[in-house]
Tab-separated table of C-alpha atoms in Angstrom:
chain	number	residue	atom	x	y	z
S	290	UNK	CA	0.000	0.000	0.000
S	291	UNK	CA	1.118	3.490	-0.649
S	292	UNK	CA	2.650	5.243	2.295
S	293	UNK	CA	1.087	8.515	3.352
S	294	UNK	CA	4.370	9.733	4.789
S	295	UNK	CA	5.558	13.015	3.331
S	296	UNK	CA	9.051	13.253	1.814
S	297	UNK	CA	10.196	15.576	4.589
S	298	UNK	CA	9.071	13.148	7.227
S	299	UNK	CA	10.672	10.329	5.313
S	300	UNK	CA	14.034	12.043	5.382
S	301	UNK	CA	13.792	12.989	9.029
S	302	UNK	CA	12.561	9.680	10.295
S	303	UNK	CA	15.039	7.760	8.227
S	304	UNK	CA	17.891	8.774	10.498
S	305	UNK	CA	16.353	7.224	13.586
S	306	UNK	CA	15.271	4.093	11.817
S	307	UNK	CA	18.561	3.693	10.066
S	308	UNK	CA	20.439	3.837	13.333
S	309	UNK	CA	18.287	1.165	14.842
S	310	UNK	CA	18.093	-1.102	11.855
S	311	UNK	CA	21.437	-0.505	10.222
S	312	UNK	CA	19.630	0.109	6.985
S	313	UNK	CA	21.701	3.058	5.816
S	314	UNK	CA	24.100	2.850	2.925
S	315	UNK	CA	27.044	3.526	5.285
S	316	UNK	CA	29.515	4.391	2.579
S	317	UNK	CA	28.971	1.313	0.540
S	318	UNK	CA	31.125	2.691	-2.192
S	319	UNK	CA	28.137	3.454	-4.331
S	320	UNK	CA	27.792	6.294	-6.697
S	321	UNK	CA	24.724	7.604	-4.917
S	322	UNK	CA	26.074	9.047	-1.720
S	323	UNK	CA	22.739	10.580	-0.850
S	324	UNK	CA	21.451	7.069	-0.366
S	325	UNK	CA	18.037	6.540	-1.852
S	326	UNK	CA	17.668	9.985	-3.374
S	327	UNK	CA	16.623	10.164	-7.011
S	328	UNK	CA	19.732	10.064	-9.191
S	329	UNK	CA	20.336	12.608	-11.890
S	330	UNK	CA	18.174	12.011	-14.923
S	331	UNK	CA	19.102	8.720	-16.523
S	332	UNK	CA	17.682	8.612	-20.024
S	333	UNK	CA	16.661	5.606	-22.045
S	334	UNK	CA	19.769	6.250	-24.154
S	335	UNK	CA	21.904	6.068	-21.010
S	336	UNK	CA	20.328	2.728	-20.123
S	337	UNK	CA	20.855	1.419	-23.659
S	338	UNK	CA	24.472	2.566	-23.584
S	339	UNK	CA	24.982	0.698	-20.315
S	340	UNK	CA	23.553	-2.436	-21.909
S	341	UNK	CA	25.874	-2.170	-24.887
S	342	UNK	CA	28.901	-1.530	-22.689
S	343	UNK	CA	27.919	-4.416	-20.457
S	344	UNK	CA	29.237	-5.328	-17.048
S	345	UNK	CA	28.577	-7.482	-14.033
S	346	UNK	CA	25.382	-7.353	-11.983
S	347	UNK	CA	24.623	-9.070	-8.723
S	348	UNK	CA	20.933	-9.806	-8.151
S	349	UNK	CA	19.606	-11.015	-4.799
S	350	UNK	CA	16.269	-12.760	-5.228
S	351	UNK	CA	14.573	-15.980	-4.239
S	352	UNK	CA	11.746	-15.964	-6.796
S	353	UNK	CA	12.356	-19.094	-8.936
S	354	UNK	CA	11.223	-17.818	-12.345
S	355	UNK	CA	13.969	-15.196	-12.354
S	356	UNK	CA	16.488	-17.901	-13.231
S	357	UNK	CA	15.042	-18.167	-16.745
S	358	UNK	CA	14.733	-14.382	-16.994
S	359	UNK	CA	18.428	-13.999	-16.181
S	360	UNK	CA	19.327	-16.695	-18.700
S	361	UNK	CA	17.350	-14.966	-21.460
S	362	UNK	CA	18.667	-11.521	-20.526
S	363	UNK	CA	22.265	-12.670	-20.735
S	364	UNK	CA	21.569	-14.312	-24.097
S	365	UNK	CA	20.105	-11.078	-25.488
S	366	UNK	CA	22.807	-8.890	-23.952
S	367	UNK	CA	25.968	-11.013	-24.060
S	368	UNK	CA	28.121	-8.261	-22.590
S	369	UNK	CA	26.208	-8.495	-19.324
S	370	UNK	CA	26.986	-11.158	-16.733
S	371	UNK	CA	24.481	-11.597	-13.895
S	372	UNK	CA	25.196	-13.395	-10.642
S	373	UNK	CA	21.754	-14.437	-9.337
S	374	UNK	CA	22.059	-15.110	-5.616
S	375	UNK	CA	19.437	-16.640	-3.337
S	376	UNK	CA	20.396	-14.921	-0.090
S	377	UNK	CA	17.346	-16.291	1.716
S	378	UNK	CA	13.606	-15.829	1.575
S	379	UNK	CA	11.900	-12.728	2.951
S	380	UNK	CA	13.293	-11.676	6.315
S	381	UNK	CA	16.388	-13.843	5.904
S	382	UNK	CA	17.350	-11.856	2.823
S	383	UNK	CA	16.409	-8.540	4.424
S	384	UNK	CA	18.703	-9.304	7.345
S	385	UNK	CA	21.534	-10.186	4.967
S	386	UNK	CA	20.855	-7.045	2.936
S	387	UNK	CA	20.817	-4.852	6.023
S	388	UNK	CA	24.086	-6.399	7.197
S	389	UNK	CA	25.721	-5.833	3.806
S	390	UNK	CA	24.547	-2.231	3.720
S	391	UNK	CA	25.833	-1.631	7.256
S	392	UNK	CA	29.174	-3.259	6.450
S	393	UNK	CA	29.524	-1.248	3.256
S	394	UNK	CA	30.420	-4.250	1.162
S	395	UNK	CA	28.688	-7.029	-0.649
S	396	UNK	CA	25.595	-4.970	-1.436
S	397	UNK	CA	23.862	-6.326	-4.568
S	398	UNK	CA	22.958	-4.177	-7.569
S	399	UNK	CA	19.377	-5.450	-7.574
S	400	UNK	CA	17.371	-6.796	-4.641
S	401	UNK	CA	13.952	-8.415	-4.450
S	402	UNK	CA	11.934	-6.724	-1.696
S	403	UNK	CA	8.315	-7.558	-0.862
S	404	UNK	CA	5.739	-4.794	-0.821
S	405	UNK	CA	5.221	-4.963	2.948
S	406	UNK	CA	8.940	-4.396	3.538
S	407	UNK	CA	9.629	-1.765	0.893
S	408	UNK	CA	8.415	1.270	2.910
S	409	UNK	CA	10.971	0.501	5.600
S	410	UNK	CA	13.866	0.293	3.134
S	411	UNK	CA	12.651	3.442	1.384
S	412	UNK	CA	12.319	5.198	4.739
S	413	UNK	CA	15.934	4.388	5.559
S	414	UNK	CA	17.013	5.540	2.071
S	415	UNK	CA	18.596	2.156	1.442
S	416	UNK	CA	17.107	1.817	-2.032
S	417	UNK	CA	17.192	4.269	-4.897
S	418	UNK	CA	14.276	6.418	-5.967
S	419	UNK	CA	13.680	5.281	-9.546
S	420	UNK	CA	11.957	8.492	-10.608
S	421	UNK	CA	15.178	9.710	-12.187
S	422	UNK	CA	15.201	6.676	-14.462
S	423	UNK	CA	11.782	7.586	-15.819
S	424	UNK	CA	9.872	5.035	-13.751
S	425	UNK	CA	7.035	7.528	-13.355
S	426	UNK	CA	6.092	6.920	-16.982
S	427	UNK	CA	5.156	3.331	-16.085
S	428	UNK	CA	2.118	4.203	-13.975
S	429	UNK	CA	-0.345	2.800	-16.505
S	430	UNK	CA	1.778	-0.293	-17.074
S	431	UNK	CA	0.998	-1.853	-13.713
S	432	UNK	CA	-2.232	-2.668	-11.923
S	433	UNK	CA	-3.073	-0.098	-9.210
S	434	UNK	CA	-2.332	-2.215	-6.139
S	435	UNK	CA	1.252	-3.208	-6.941
S	436	UNK	CA	2.011	0.236	-8.399
S	437	UNK	CA	0.856	1.969	-5.212
S	438	UNK	CA	2.919	-0.492	-3.206
S	439	UNK	CA	6.252	0.636	-4.690
S	440	UNK	CA	5.687	4.299	-3.851
S	441	UNK	CA	6.472	6.217	-0.704
S	442	UNK	CA	6.012	9.948	-0.496
S	443	UNK	CA	6.899	11.283	-3.939
S	444	UNK	CA	9.356	8.494	-4.689
S	445	UNK	CA	9.168	5.260	-6.657
S	446	UNK	CA	11.404	2.724	-4.944
S	447	UNK	CA	10.976	-0.382	-7.064
S	448	UNK	CA	9.280	-1.845	-10.109
S	449	UNK	CA	6.488	-4.318	-9.319
S	450	UNK	CA	7.506	-7.882	-10.125
S	451	UNK	CA	4.329	-9.684	-9.189
S	452	UNK	CA	1.282	-9.523	-6.989
S	453	UNK	CA	-0.254	-11.911	-4.526
S	454	UNK	CA	-4.049	-12.108	-4.619
S	455	UNK	CA	-4.855	-15.083	-2.434
S	456	UNK	CA	-6.385	-18.428	-3.310
S	457	UNK	CA	-6.907	-21.774	-1.624
S	458	UNK	CA	-4.635	-24.437	-3.056
S	459	UNK	CA	-5.796	-27.939	-2.186
S	460	UNK	CA	-4.735	-31.503	-2.800
S	461	UNK	CA	-7.704	-32.866	-4.711
S	462	UNK	CA	-6.526	-36.462	-4.239
S	463	UNK	CA	-6.725	-36.113	-0.444
S	464	UNK	CA	-10.155	-34.449	-0.482
S	465	UNK	CA	-11.544	-37.082	-2.847
S	466	UNK	CA	-10.043	-39.951	-0.842
S	467	UNK	CA	-11.869	-38.882	2.315
S	468	UNK	CA	-15.018	-37.566	0.614
S	469	UNK	CA	-14.577	-34.027	1.888
S	470	UNK	CA	-15.957	-31.038	-0.018
S	471	UNK	CA	-13.575	-28.185	-0.713
S	472	UNK	CA	-14.466	-25.536	1.908
S	473	UNK	CA	-16.001	-22.276	0.766
S	474	UNK	CA	-16.117	-20.668	4.220
S	475	UNK	CA	-13.654	-20.683	7.106
S	476	UNK	CA	-16.305	-22.462	9.190
S	477	UNK	CA	-16.367	-25.249	6.600
S	478	UNK	CA	-12.577	-25.167	6.614
S	479	UNK	CA	-12.516	-26.061	10.311
S	480	UNK	CA	-14.978	-28.904	9.734
S	481	UNK	CA	-12.850	-30.189	6.848
S	482	UNK	CA	-9.789	-30.017	9.114
S	483	UNK	CA	-11.531	-32.135	11.728
S	484	UNK	CA	-12.751	-34.712	9.201
S	485	UNK	CA	-9.424	-35.125	7.458
S	486	UNK	CA	-7.391	-35.379	10.664
S	487	UNK	CA	-9.853	-37.849	12.186
S	488	UNK	CA	-9.724	-40.013	9.055
S	489	UNK	CA	-5.929	-40.025	9.115
S	490	UNK	CA	-4.086	-38.458	12.071
S	491	UNK	CA	-1.107	-37.859	9.783
S	492	UNK	CA	-3.166	-35.538	7.565
S	493	UNK	CA	-3.588	-31.870	8.477
S	494	UNK	CA	-5.689	-29.249	6.715
S	495	UNK	CA	-2.642	-26.962	6.704
S	496	UNK	CA	0.664	-26.257	8.359
S	497	UNK	CA	1.102	-23.158	10.504
S	498	UNK	CA	3.719	-22.331	13.100
S	499	UNK	CA	2.767	-18.664	13.081
S	500	UNK	CA	3.383	-16.423	10.117
S	501	UNK	CA	2.993	-12.657	10.243
S	502	UNK	CA	2.193	-12.271	6.559
S	503	UNK	CA	-0.459	-14.967	6.615
S	504	UNK	CA	-2.082	-13.618	9.783
S	505	UNK	CA	-2.261	-10.048	8.485
S	506	UNK	CA	-3.603	-11.258	5.123
S	507	UNK	CA	-6.500	-13.115	6.756
S	508	UNK	CA	-7.216	-10.120	8.982
S	509	UNK	CA	-7.186	-8.002	5.807
S	510	UNK	CA	-9.674	-10.387	4.161
S	511	UNK	CA	-11.885	-10.227	7.255
S	512	UNK	CA	-12.108	-6.452	6.889
S	513	UNK	CA	-9.684	-5.688	9.687
S	514	UNK	CA	-7.566	-2.548	9.656
S	515	UNK	CA	-5.236	-2.886	12.636
S	516	UNK	CA	-2.725	-0.414	11.179
S	517	UNK	CA	-3.529	3.216	10.524
S	518	UNK	CA	-0.706	5.415	9.244
S	519	UNK	CA	-0.937	9.178	8.787
S	520	UNK	CA	2.461	10.787	8.512
S	521	UNK	CA	4.280	10.003	11.741
S	522	UNK	CA	1.013	9.225	13.521
S	523	UNK	CA	0.518	5.477	13.722
S	524	UNK	CA	-2.292	3.526	15.333
S	525	UNK	CA	-2.089	-0.195	16.059
S	526	UNK	CA	-5.212	-1.984	17.254
S	527	UNK	CA	-5.675	-5.749	17.033
S	528	UNK	CA	-8.980	-5.655	18.871
S	529	UNK	CA	-10.926	-4.644	15.775
S	530	UNK	CA	-13.604	-6.926	14.313
S	531	UNK	CA	-11.470	-8.374	11.531
S	532	UNK	CA	-8.597	-9.257	13.840
S	533	UNK	CA	-11.039	-10.818	16.297
S	534	UNK	CA	-12.570	-13.001	13.556
S	535	UNK	CA	-9.139	-14.328	12.652
S	536	UNK	CA	-8.119	-14.947	16.262
S	537	UNK	CA	-11.325	-16.762	17.216
S	538	UNK	CA	-11.303	-18.968	14.110
S	539	UNK	CA	-7.648	-19.906	14.166
S	540	UNK	CA	-7.812	-20.520	17.908
S	541	UNK	CA	-10.147	-23.465	17.211
S	542	UNK	CA	-7.599	-25.015	14.876
S	543	UNK	CA	-4.854	-24.544	17.472
S	544	UNK	CA	-6.919	-25.853	20.383
S	545	UNK	CA	-7.798	-29.026	18.493
S	546	UNK	CA	-4.255	-29.573	17.142
S	547	UNK	CA	-5.520	-29.416	13.564
S	548	UNK	CA	-2.516	-27.577	12.137
S	549	UNK	CA	0.705	-29.383	11.229
S	550	UNK	CA	3.502	-27.994	13.444
S	551	UNK	CA	5.722	-27.466	10.431
S	552	UNK	CA	7.305	-24.215	9.267
S	553	UNK	CA	6.675	-23.113	5.709
S	554	UNK	CA	9.548	-23.411	3.225
S	555	UNK	CA	11.182	-26.160	5.308
S	556	UNK	CA	12.062	-29.582	3.911
S	557	UNK	CA	9.207	-31.049	5.967
S	558	UNK	CA	6.811	-28.552	4.422
S	559	UNK	CA	7.724	-29.511	0.876
S	560	UNK	CA	7.424	-33.169	1.856
S	561	UNK	CA	3.987	-32.592	3.373
S	562	UNK	CA	2.741	-30.789	0.270
S	563	UNK	CA	4.064	-33.644	-1.825
S	564	UNK	CA	2.830	-36.645	0.171
S	565	UNK	CA	-0.644	-35.355	1.044
S	566	UNK	CA	-0.168	-34.849	4.786
S	567	UNK	CA	-0.658	-31.108	4.258
S	568	UNK	CA	-3.953	-30.836	2.386
S	569	UNK	CA	-4.305	-27.112	1.670
S	570	UNK	CA	-2.312	-23.930	1.365
S	571	UNK	CA	-3.908	-20.477	1.500
S	572	UNK	CA	-1.494	-18.086	-0.088
S	573	UNK	CA	-0.758	-15.708	-2.952
S	574	UNK	CA	-1.140	-16.345	-6.666
S	575	UNK	CA	2.639	-16.415	-7.016
S	576	UNK	CA	2.639	-19.939	-5.572
S	577	UNK	CA	2.260	-22.079	-8.741
S	578	UNK	CA	5.876	-21.583	-9.760
S	579	UNK	CA	6.968	-22.791	-6.329
S	580	UNK	CA	4.747	-25.848	-6.626
S	581	UNK	CA	6.292	-26.711	-9.966
S	582	UNK	CA	9.869	-26.309	-8.798
S	583	UNK	CA	9.501	-27.445	-5.177
S	584	UNK	CA	6.852	-30.173	-5.255
S	585	UNK	CA	7.211	-31.784	-8.695
S	586	UNK	CA	6.081	-35.230	-7.503
S	587	UNK	CA	2.576	-33.903	-6.732
S	588	UNK	CA	1.946	-32.531	-10.219
S	589	UNK	CA	-1.664	-33.141	-11.226
S	590	UNK	CA	-2.892	-33.575	-7.643
S	591	UNK	CA	-3.315	-29.919	-6.679
S	592	UNK	CA	-5.953	-27.413	-7.722
S	593	UNK	CA	-6.769	-23.788	-6.928
S	594	UNK	CA	-10.051	-22.483	-5.517
S	595	UNK	CA	-11.312	-19.147	-4.192
S	596	UNK	CA	-10.192	-18.297	-0.685
S	597	UNK	CA	-12.742	-19.488	1.939
S	598	UNK	CA	-15.001	-16.683	3.101
S	599	UNK	CA	-15.736	-15.272	6.535
S	600	UNK	CA	-19.388	-14.940	5.537
S	601	UNK	CA	-21.279	-17.421	3.347
S	602	UNK	CA	-21.676	-16.026	-0.161
S	603	UNK	CA	-18.896	-13.463	0.294
S	604	UNK	CA	-16.201	-12.739	-2.261
S	605	UNK	CA	-13.527	-10.879	-0.278
S	606	UNK	CA	-9.903	-11.802	-0.800
S	607	UNK	CA	-6.571	-10.316	0.253
S	608	UNK	CA	-3.029	-9.917	-0.942
S	609	UNK	CA	-0.253	-12.120	0.392
S	610	UNK	CA	3.268	-11.331	-0.639
S	611	UNK	CA	4.094	-9.771	-3.907
S	612	UNK	CA	7.500	-8.331	-4.601
S	613	UNK	CA	9.352	-5.570	-6.330
S	614	UNK	CA	12.827	-5.417	-7.776
S	615	UNK	CA	14.824	-2.523	-6.345
S	616	UNK	CA	18.226	-0.941	-6.809
S	617	UNK	CA	20.080	-0.580	-3.492
S	618	UNK	CA	21.473	2.890	-2.913
S	619	UNK	CA	25.020	1.520	-2.790
S	620	UNK	CA	24.940	0.064	-6.296
S	621	UNK	CA	27.388	1.644	-8.732
S	622	UNK	CA	25.580	0.069	-11.706
S	623	UNK	CA	22.356	2.049	-11.613
S	624	UNK	CA	21.705	2.332	-15.367
S	625	UNK	CA	22.539	-1.309	-16.042
S	626	UNK	CA	20.543	-2.436	-13.008
S	627	UNK	CA	17.531	-0.440	-14.196
S	628	UNK	CA	17.835	-2.075	-17.606
S	629	UNK	CA	17.434	-5.455	-15.890
S	630	UNK	CA	14.480	-4.228	-13.813
S	631	UNK	CA	12.788	-2.988	-16.970
S	632	UNK	CA	13.444	-6.230	-18.857
S	633	UNK	CA	12.246	-8.449	-15.988
S	634	UNK	CA	9.164	-6.465	-14.916
S	635	UNK	CA	8.057	-4.577	-18.038
S	636	UNK	CA	9.673	-6.267	-21.028
S	637	UNK	CA	10.093	-9.812	-22.239
S	638	UNK	CA	10.745	-11.106	-18.749
S	639	UNK	CA	7.075	-10.669	-17.815
S	640	UNK	CA	5.905	-13.410	-20.181
S	641	UNK	CA	8.846	-15.598	-19.220
S	642	UNK	CA	7.810	-15.409	-15.600
S	643	UNK	CA	4.144	-16.010	-16.412
S	644	UNK	CA	5.158	-19.095	-18.380
S	645	UNK	CA	7.014	-20.234	-15.265
S	646	UNK	CA	3.930	-19.871	-13.064
S	647	UNK	CA	4.390	-16.360	-11.669
S	648	UNK	CA	1.468	-13.982	-11.257
S	649	UNK	CA	2.079	-10.688	-13.079
S	650	UNK	CA	1.629	-7.121	-11.927
S	651	UNK	CA	1.203	-5.634	-15.412
S	652	UNK	CA	-2.324	-4.658	-16.453
S	653	UNK	CA	-1.955	-5.929	-20.011
S	654	UNK	CA	-0.962	-9.399	-18.870
S	655	UNK	CA	-3.705	-9.631	-16.267
S	656	UNK	CA	-6.424	-8.723	-18.753
S	657	UNK	CA	-5.260	-10.757	-21.713
S	658	UNK	CA	-7.235	-13.754	-22.935
S	659	UNK	CA	-3.986	-15.648	-23.283
S	660	UNK	CA	-3.303	-15.195	-19.572
S	661	UNK	CA	-6.826	-15.945	-18.384
S	662	UNK	CA	-7.182	-19.026	-20.585
S	663	UNK	CA	-3.784	-20.412	-19.744
S	664	UNK	CA	-4.030	-24.016	-18.601
S	665	UNK	CA	-1.800	-25.094	-15.736
S	666	UNK	CA	-0.416	-28.551	-16.397
S	667	UNK	CA	0.560	-28.813	-12.707
S	668	UNK	CA	-3.082	-28.236	-11.728
S	669	UNK	CA	-4.435	-30.840	-14.135
S	670	UNK	CA	-5.021	-28.320	-16.918
S	671	UNK	CA	-7.049	-25.957	-14.722
S	672	UNK	CA	-7.408	-22.329	-15.866
S	673	UNK	CA	-6.256	-21.158	-12.465
S	674	UNK	CA	-5.558	-17.582	-13.579
S	675	UNK	CA	-9.311	-16.989	-13.796
S	676	UNK	CA	-9.502	-17.635	-10.046
S	677	UNK	CA	-6.449	-15.516	-9.282
S	678	UNK	CA	-7.638	-12.603	-11.428
S	679	UNK	CA	-11.053	-12.680	-9.734
S	680	UNK	CA	-9.279	-12.691	-6.378
S	681	UNK	CA	-7.277	-9.616	-7.421
S	682	UNK	CA	-10.527	-7.781	-8.166
S	683	UNK	CA	-11.941	-8.640	-4.726
S	684	UNK	CA	-9.189	-7.353	-2.465
S	685	UNK	CA	-10.670	-4.827	0.017
S	686	UNK	CA	-9.197	-1.345	-0.225
S	687	UNK	CA	-7.788	0.668	2.624
S	688	UNK	CA	-5.237	-1.749	4.055
S	689	UNK	CA	-1.973	-0.278	5.369
S	690	UNK	CA	1.243	-1.819	6.601
S	691	UNK	CA	3.400	-0.198	9.233
S	692	UNK	CA	6.337	1.968	8.158
S	693	UNK	CA	8.375	-0.407	10.355
S	694	UNK	CA	6.680	-3.637	9.289
S	695	UNK	CA	9.930	-5.566	8.841
S	696	UNK	CA	10.697	-5.034	12.526
S	697	UNK	CA	7.135	-5.852	13.536
S	698	UNK	CA	7.231	-9.102	11.584
S	699	UNK	CA	10.589	-9.964	13.135
S	700	UNK	CA	9.001	-10.119	16.610
S	701	UNK	CA	5.862	-11.980	15.504
S	702	UNK	CA	7.155	-15.344	16.693
S	703	UNK	CA	8.121	-13.886	20.085
S	704	UNK	CA	4.597	-12.578	20.585
S	705	UNK	CA	1.802	-14.087	18.491
S	706	UNK	CA	3.936	-17.133	17.824
S	707	UNK	CA	3.648	-18.161	21.472
S	708	UNK	CA	0.035	-19.138	20.785
S	709	UNK	CA	1.324	-21.847	18.447
S	710	UNK	CA	3.689	-23.447	20.958
S	711	UNK	CA	2.015	-22.823	24.328
S	712	UNK	CA	-1.319	-22.163	25.999
S	713	UNK	CA	-1.120	-18.450	25.239
S	714	UNK	CA	-4.434	-17.432	23.603
S	715	UNK	CA	-4.035	-16.068	20.106
S	716	UNK	CA	-5.793	-12.822	21.028
S	717	UNK	CA	-3.264	-12.309	23.838
S	718	UNK	CA	-0.443	-12.951	21.399
S	719	UNK	CA	-1.842	-10.293	19.062
S	720	UNK	CA	-2.002	-7.860	22.008
S	721	UNK	CA	1.633	-8.608	22.841
S	722	UNK	CA	2.567	-8.008	19.192
S	723	UNK	CA	0.664	-4.732	19.314
S	724	UNK	CA	2.479	-3.629	22.484
S	725	UNK	CA	5.911	-4.563	21.120
S	726	UNK	CA	5.247	-2.696	17.870
S	727	UNK	CA	3.993	0.380	19.709
S	728	UNK	CA	7.091	0.392	21.924
S	729	UNK	CA	9.428	0.094	18.962
S	730	UNK	CA	7.631	2.684	16.851
S	731	UNK	CA	7.641	5.145	19.728
S	732	UNK	CA	11.369	4.625	20.252
S	733	UNK	CA	11.928	5.456	16.562
S	734	UNK	CA	10.184	8.807	16.847
S	735	UNK	CA	6.706	7.912	15.668
S	736	UNK	CA	3.608	8.883	17.624
S	737	UNK	CA	2.027	5.486	18.137
S	738	UNK	CA	-1.289	4.838	19.832
S	739	UNK	CA	-3.585	1.867	20.219
């Protein structure tokens, strides 16, 4: 979501946040000493000249379809050599990126940063404002949600790579084996969890060890708005109706031990998705590519369905994940790095990533018949993009993340996560998360209330 923080506030607050989070460029040897400020105008000719001259780029990203994009880019521009590095997923990469920025060495030229985390990196001026590269001309290229998500104040801090309208992925073989209907409401989801686990104690409706992004997405779908951001005034309140719906529903699954105690992205998680002991996954439309690459043995068994609803007959969805490609402030290869961003997120790389199972952020791709009618071999030939596109249209407006969401998510397991490993009620965990976030935000100079 687009930050409402003014540029002046951004600059002022960045100092405090940078000190605490070590997000500043810290003399990384880059050509942009201002760190995050818009560079001098870089024309399309400058970018083309950089491509022709060539050079080495280091790209930090975990999204699997980028491997093919990099391969194609290097084939088209043989003078460019890209080192694609998986430095971790989500927070693991952000920690590595922050450490590299603080150390002043090893900072990549391009970094994948999710939408929820981008405001914090922009606030600390750790990534470049792409306005000087002409990124402002791309407003109509991207769908509104992802485009708003890469902006903060007057700056544009990344190019949208994908978006994450949510869907329910389910193992159709498991549901058919036990004669369970695919749930259309979260109430039905709980009943399905009970039936499946009773039929086979090794089978769980889902895994969940506590995930900040998943929790906030379901609260978002339920109409919750626990975060309100207006300049430096921040309100955090997890007692609202949407948050309460999530807490009360998920508490039933926890109380009855209906969730596999397995962390996502672990070896056990991939095994569970592959062998049918994890029956569903509620996540963003970017997931198909990960199924194909990470769970190849289950090809043909999984399908996509609309996200279960909080009210029967509802249509609300939410976003989960979605990433941008950014240029860290310390990069000395700005023009060449921007050329890669443009190729991957605007040019030929878009179709390459769609072909690999990614969900695009460009309006043209989302609305094309080719995209909507695409059949997913992994999902038994299902036209899953129709479900994802409908989900994208049904995401409630008005959601905001915190301007220090990366920190907030980093303490999720210490607060809300206790509900998954102890008798701490989920609503109490949310209150602890709220208190910890308020304390941190206040220490960083924000006016934070509950």
